[in-house]
GROMACS .gro file of C-alpha atoms in nm:
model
  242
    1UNK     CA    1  -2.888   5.074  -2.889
    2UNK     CA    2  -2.565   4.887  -2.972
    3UNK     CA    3  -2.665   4.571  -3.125
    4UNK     CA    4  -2.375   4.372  -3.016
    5UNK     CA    5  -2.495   4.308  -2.675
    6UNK     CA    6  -2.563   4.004  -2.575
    7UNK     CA    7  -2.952   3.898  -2.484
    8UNK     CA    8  -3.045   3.576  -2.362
    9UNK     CA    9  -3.230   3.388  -2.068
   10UNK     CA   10  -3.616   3.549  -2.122
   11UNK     CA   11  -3.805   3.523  -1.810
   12UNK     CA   12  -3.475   3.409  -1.569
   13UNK     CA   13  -3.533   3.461  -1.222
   14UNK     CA   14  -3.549   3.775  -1.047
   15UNK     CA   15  -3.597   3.626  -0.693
   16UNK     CA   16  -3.237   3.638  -0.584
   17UNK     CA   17  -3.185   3.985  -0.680
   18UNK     CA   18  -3.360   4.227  -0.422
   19UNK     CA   19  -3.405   4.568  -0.549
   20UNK     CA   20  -3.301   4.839  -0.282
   21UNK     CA   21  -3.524   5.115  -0.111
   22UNK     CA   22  -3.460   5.230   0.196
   23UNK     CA   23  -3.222   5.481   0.397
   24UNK     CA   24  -2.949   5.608   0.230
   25UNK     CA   25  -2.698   5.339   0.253
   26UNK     CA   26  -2.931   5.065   0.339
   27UNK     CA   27  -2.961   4.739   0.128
   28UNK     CA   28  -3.331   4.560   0.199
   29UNK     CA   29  -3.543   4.383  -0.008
   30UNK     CA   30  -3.769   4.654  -0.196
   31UNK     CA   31  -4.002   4.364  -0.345
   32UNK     CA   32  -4.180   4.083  -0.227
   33UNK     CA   33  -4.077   3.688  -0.373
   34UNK     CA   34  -4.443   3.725  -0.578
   35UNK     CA   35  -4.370   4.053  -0.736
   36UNK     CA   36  -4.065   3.976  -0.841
   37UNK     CA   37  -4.185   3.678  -1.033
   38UNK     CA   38  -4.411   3.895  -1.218
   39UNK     CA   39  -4.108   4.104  -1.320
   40UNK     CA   40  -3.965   3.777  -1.420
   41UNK     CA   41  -4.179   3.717  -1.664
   42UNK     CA   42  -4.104   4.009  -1.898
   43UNK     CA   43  -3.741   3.995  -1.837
   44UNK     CA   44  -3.469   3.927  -2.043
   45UNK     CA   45  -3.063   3.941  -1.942
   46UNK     CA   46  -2.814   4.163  -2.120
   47UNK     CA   47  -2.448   4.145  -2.053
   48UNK     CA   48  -2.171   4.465  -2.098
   49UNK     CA   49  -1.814   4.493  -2.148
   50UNK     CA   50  -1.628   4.730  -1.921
   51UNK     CA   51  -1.600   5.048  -2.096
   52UNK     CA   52  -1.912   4.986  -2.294
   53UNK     CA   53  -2.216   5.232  -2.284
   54UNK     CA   54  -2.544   5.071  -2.184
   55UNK     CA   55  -2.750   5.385  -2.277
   56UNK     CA   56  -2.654   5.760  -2.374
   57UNK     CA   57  -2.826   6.022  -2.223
   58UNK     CA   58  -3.161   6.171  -2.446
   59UNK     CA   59  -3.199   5.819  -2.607
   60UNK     CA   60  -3.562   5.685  -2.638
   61UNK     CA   61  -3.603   5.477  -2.269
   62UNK     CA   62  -3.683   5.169  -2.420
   63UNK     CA   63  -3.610   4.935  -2.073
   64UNK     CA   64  -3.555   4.980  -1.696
   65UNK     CA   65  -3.243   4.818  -1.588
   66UNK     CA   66  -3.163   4.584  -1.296
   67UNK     CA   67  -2.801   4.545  -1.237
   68UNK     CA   68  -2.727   4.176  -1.142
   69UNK     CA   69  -2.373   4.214  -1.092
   70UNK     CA   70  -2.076   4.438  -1.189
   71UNK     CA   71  -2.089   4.827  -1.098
   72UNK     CA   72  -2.159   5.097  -1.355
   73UNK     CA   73  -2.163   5.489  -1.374
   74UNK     CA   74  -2.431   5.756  -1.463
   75UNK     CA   75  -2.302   6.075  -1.581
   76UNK     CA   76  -2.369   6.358  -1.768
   77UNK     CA   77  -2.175   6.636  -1.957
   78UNK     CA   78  -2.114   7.008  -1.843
   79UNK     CA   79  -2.147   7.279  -2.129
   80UNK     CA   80  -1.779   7.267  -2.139
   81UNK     CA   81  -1.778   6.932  -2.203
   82UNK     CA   82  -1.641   6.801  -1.868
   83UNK     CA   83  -1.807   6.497  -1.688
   84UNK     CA   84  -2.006   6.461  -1.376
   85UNK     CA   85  -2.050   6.148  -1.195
   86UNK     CA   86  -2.395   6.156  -1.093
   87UNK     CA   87  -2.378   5.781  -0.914
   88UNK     CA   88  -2.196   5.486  -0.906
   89UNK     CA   89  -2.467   5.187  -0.978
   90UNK     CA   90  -2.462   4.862  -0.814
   91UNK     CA   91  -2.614   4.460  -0.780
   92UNK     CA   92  -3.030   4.538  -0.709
   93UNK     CA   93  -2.942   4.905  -0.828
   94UNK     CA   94  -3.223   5.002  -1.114
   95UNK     CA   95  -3.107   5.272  -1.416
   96UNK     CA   96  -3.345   5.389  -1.631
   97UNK     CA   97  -3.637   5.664  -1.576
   98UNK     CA   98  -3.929   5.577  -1.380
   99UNK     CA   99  -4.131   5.793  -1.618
  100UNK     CA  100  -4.083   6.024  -1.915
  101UNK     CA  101  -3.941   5.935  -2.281
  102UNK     CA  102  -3.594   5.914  -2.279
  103UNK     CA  103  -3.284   5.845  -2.024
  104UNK     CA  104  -3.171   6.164  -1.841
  105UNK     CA  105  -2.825   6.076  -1.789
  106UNK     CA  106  -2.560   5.813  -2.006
  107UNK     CA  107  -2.450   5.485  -1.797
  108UNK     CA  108  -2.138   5.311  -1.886
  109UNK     CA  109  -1.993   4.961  -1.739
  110UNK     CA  110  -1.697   5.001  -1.526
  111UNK     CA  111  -1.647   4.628  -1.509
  112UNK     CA  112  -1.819   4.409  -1.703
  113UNK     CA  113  -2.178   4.405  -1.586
  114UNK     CA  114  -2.472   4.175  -1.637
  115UNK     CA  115  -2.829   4.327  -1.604
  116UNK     CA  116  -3.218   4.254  -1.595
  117UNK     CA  117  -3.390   4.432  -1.885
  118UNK     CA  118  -3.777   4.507  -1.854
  119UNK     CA  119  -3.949   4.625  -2.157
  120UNK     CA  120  -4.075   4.999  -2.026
  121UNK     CA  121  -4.409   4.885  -2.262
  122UNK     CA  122  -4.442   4.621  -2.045
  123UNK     CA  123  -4.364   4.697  -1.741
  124UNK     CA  124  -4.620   5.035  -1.785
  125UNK     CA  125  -4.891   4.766  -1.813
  126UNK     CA  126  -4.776   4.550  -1.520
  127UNK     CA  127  -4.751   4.854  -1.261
  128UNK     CA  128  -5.091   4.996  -1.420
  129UNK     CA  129  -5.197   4.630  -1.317
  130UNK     CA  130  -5.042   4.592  -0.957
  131UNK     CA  131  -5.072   4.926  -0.736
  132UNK     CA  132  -4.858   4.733  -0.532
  133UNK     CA  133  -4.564   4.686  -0.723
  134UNK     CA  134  -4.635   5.025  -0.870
  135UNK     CA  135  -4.602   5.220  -0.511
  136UNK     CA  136  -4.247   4.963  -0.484
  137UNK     CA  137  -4.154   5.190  -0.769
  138UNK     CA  138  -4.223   5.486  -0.625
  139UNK     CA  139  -4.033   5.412  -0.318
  140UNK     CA  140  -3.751   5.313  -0.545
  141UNK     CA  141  -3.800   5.659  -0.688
  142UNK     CA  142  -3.801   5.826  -0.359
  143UNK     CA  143  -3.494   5.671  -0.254
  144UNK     CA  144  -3.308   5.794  -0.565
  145UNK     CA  145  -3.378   6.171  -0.524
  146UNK     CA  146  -3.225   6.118  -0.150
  147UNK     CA  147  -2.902   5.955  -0.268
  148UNK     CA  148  -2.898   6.313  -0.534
  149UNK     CA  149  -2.969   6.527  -0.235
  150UNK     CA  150  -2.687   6.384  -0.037
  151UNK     CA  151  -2.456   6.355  -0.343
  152UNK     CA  152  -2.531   6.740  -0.382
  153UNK     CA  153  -2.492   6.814  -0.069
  154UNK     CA  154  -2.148   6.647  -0.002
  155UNK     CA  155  -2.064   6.840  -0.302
  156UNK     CA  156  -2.158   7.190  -0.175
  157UNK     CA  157  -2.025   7.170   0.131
  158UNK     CA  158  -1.818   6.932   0.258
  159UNK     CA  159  -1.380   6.917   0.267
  160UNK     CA  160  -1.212   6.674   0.026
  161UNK     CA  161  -1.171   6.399   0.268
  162UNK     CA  162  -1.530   6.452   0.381
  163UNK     CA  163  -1.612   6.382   0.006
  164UNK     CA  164  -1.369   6.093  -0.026
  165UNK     CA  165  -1.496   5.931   0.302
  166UNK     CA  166  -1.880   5.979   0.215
  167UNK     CA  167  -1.766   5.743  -0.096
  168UNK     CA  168  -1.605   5.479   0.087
  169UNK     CA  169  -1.900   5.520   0.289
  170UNK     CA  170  -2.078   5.381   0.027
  171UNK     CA  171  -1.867   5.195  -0.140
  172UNK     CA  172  -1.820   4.967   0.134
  173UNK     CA  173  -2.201   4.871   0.096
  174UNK     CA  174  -2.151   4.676  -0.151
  175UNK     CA  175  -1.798   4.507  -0.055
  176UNK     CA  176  -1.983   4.154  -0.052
  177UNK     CA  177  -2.082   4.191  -0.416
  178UNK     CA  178  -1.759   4.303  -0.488
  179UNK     CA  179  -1.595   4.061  -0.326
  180UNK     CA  180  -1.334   4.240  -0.073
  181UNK     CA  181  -1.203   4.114   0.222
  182UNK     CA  182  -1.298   4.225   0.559
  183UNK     CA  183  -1.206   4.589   0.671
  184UNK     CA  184  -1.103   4.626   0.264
  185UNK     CA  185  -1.264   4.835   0.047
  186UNK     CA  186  -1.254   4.781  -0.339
  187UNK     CA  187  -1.211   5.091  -0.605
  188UNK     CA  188  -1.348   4.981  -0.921
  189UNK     CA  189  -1.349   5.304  -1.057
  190UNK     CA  190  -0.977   5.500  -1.159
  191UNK     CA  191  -0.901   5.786  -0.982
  192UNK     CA  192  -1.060   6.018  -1.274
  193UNK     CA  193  -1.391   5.877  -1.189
  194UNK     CA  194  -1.352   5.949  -0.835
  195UNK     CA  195  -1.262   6.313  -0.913
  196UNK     CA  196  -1.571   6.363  -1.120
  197UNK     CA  197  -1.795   6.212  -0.848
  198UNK     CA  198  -1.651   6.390  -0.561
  199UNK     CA  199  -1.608   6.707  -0.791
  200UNK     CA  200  -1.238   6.752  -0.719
  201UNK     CA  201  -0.911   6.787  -0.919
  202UNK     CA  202  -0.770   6.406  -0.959
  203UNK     CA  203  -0.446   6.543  -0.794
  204UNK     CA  204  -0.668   6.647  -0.471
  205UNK     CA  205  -0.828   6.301  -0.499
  206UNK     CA  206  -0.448   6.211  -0.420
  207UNK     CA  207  -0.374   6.419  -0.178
  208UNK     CA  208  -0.643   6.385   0.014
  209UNK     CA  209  -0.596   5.985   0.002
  210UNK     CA  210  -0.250   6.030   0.187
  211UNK     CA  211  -0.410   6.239   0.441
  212UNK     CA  212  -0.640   6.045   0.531
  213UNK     CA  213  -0.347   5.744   0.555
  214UNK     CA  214  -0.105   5.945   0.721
  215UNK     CA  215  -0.410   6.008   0.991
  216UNK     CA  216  -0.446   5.607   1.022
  217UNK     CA  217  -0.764   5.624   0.860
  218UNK     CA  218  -0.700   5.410   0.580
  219UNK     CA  219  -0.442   5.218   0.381
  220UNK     CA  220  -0.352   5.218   0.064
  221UNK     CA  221  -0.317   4.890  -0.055
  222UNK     CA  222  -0.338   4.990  -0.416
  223UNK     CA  223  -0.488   5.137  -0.687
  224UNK     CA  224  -0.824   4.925  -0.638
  225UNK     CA  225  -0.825   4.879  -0.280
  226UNK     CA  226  -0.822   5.035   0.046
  227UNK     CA  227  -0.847   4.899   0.376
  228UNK     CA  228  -0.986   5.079   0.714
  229UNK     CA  229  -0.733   5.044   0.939
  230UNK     CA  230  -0.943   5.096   1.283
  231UNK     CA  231  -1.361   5.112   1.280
  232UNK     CA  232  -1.356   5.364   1.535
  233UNK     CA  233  -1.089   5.581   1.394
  234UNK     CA  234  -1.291   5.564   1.004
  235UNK     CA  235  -1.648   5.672   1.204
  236UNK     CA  236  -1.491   5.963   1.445
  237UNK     CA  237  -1.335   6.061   1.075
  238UNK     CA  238  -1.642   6.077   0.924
  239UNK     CA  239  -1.834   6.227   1.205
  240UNK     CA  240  -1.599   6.481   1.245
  241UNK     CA  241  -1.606   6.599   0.869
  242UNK     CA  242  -1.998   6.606   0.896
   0.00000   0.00000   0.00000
């Protein structure tokens, strides 16, 4: 693990930091105010630079992860070398297997991101401890294979602007934390990111974009942002795509 990250702030507070599990899409509390000061007491806070890796994929899964704030991405690498986007990770979003040795995919920081880390060790012995907490877990787990099953899905069969608007979909989750206005949108991620999620060519990323502004879907605003310029026009788009 690179040794430069930061650590400090053993045992902060996990109780403003709700860990999600529920529909796809939904943000709810996944833990109750007690369980959550358990976790607190075998955490620790690490901070990330944007670009910086916070685990590659096949190292030895040393922590679960509990993003505070800042938005990272989980990816892995084709034979041919080209990236997938498995997920874009957010604040409450966990990264790190639930089970098994090692971490299945690599994350890396988009922006700078600040994170809960809970000593796998430790946190074994806590859930072996609390079946409640430990079934929280698995519901966490549950909800992660249905954001992959929709992610796969969107990828198999859905249009480019089906893809693009099943992203802003979910990107617009997590405006709060992000701090866009309302009806905005915010892009952290360059376009190449967006390509490899959505598994198009970045130049049908663009295209695609324009459609969907020429059809008064959205506006560009710029790189970073987009704003949905009528709530009913955005859902009939989506539902139509679907």
């Amino acid at each position: 693990m690179n040794k430069s990250r930061k650590h400090a702030d053993s045992g902060a507070s996990l109780g403003a930091v709700p860990l999600r599990a529920d529909k796809i899409g939904a943000a709810s509390p996944m833990l109750s105010i007690e369980a959550r000061q358990r976790l607190a007491l075998i955490a620790s806070i690490r901070h990330f630079s944007a670009g910086e890796i916070l685990f590659h994929e096949g190292d030895e899964a040393a922590f679960i992860f509990n993003i505070i704030s800042g938005v990272a991405k989980s990816y892995s690498f084709l034979p041919d070398g080209r990236e997938v986007i498995q997920a874009f990770l957010f604040a409450n979003d966990l990264m790190g297997p639930l089970g098994g040795e090692s971490f299945i995919n690599t994350v890396k920081a988009i922006t700078p991101v600040v994170a809960y880390t809970l000593p796998l060790p430790a946190l074994v012995k806590l859930l072996r401890s609390d079946p409640g907490l430990q079934w929280q877990f698995l519901i966490k787990a549950c909800h992660e294979l249905r954001q992959a099953q929709q992610h796969a899905i969107a990828l198999s069969q859905n249009s480019a602007k089906q893809r693009l608007l099943m992203l802003f979909n979910l990107l617009r989750l997590h405006n709060e934390p992000l701090g866009a206005s309302a009806g905005h949108i915010q892009l952290p991620m360059p376009r190449t990111d967006i390509a490899d999620y959505t598994g198009l060519a970045v130049e049908t990323v663009s295209r695609a974009l324009h459609q969907l502004q020429r059809e008064g879907v959205i506006r560009l605003i710029n790189q970073h942002c987009i704003e949905i310029t009528n709530e009913s026009t955005f859902a009939s788009a989506l539902a139509m795509e679907i």
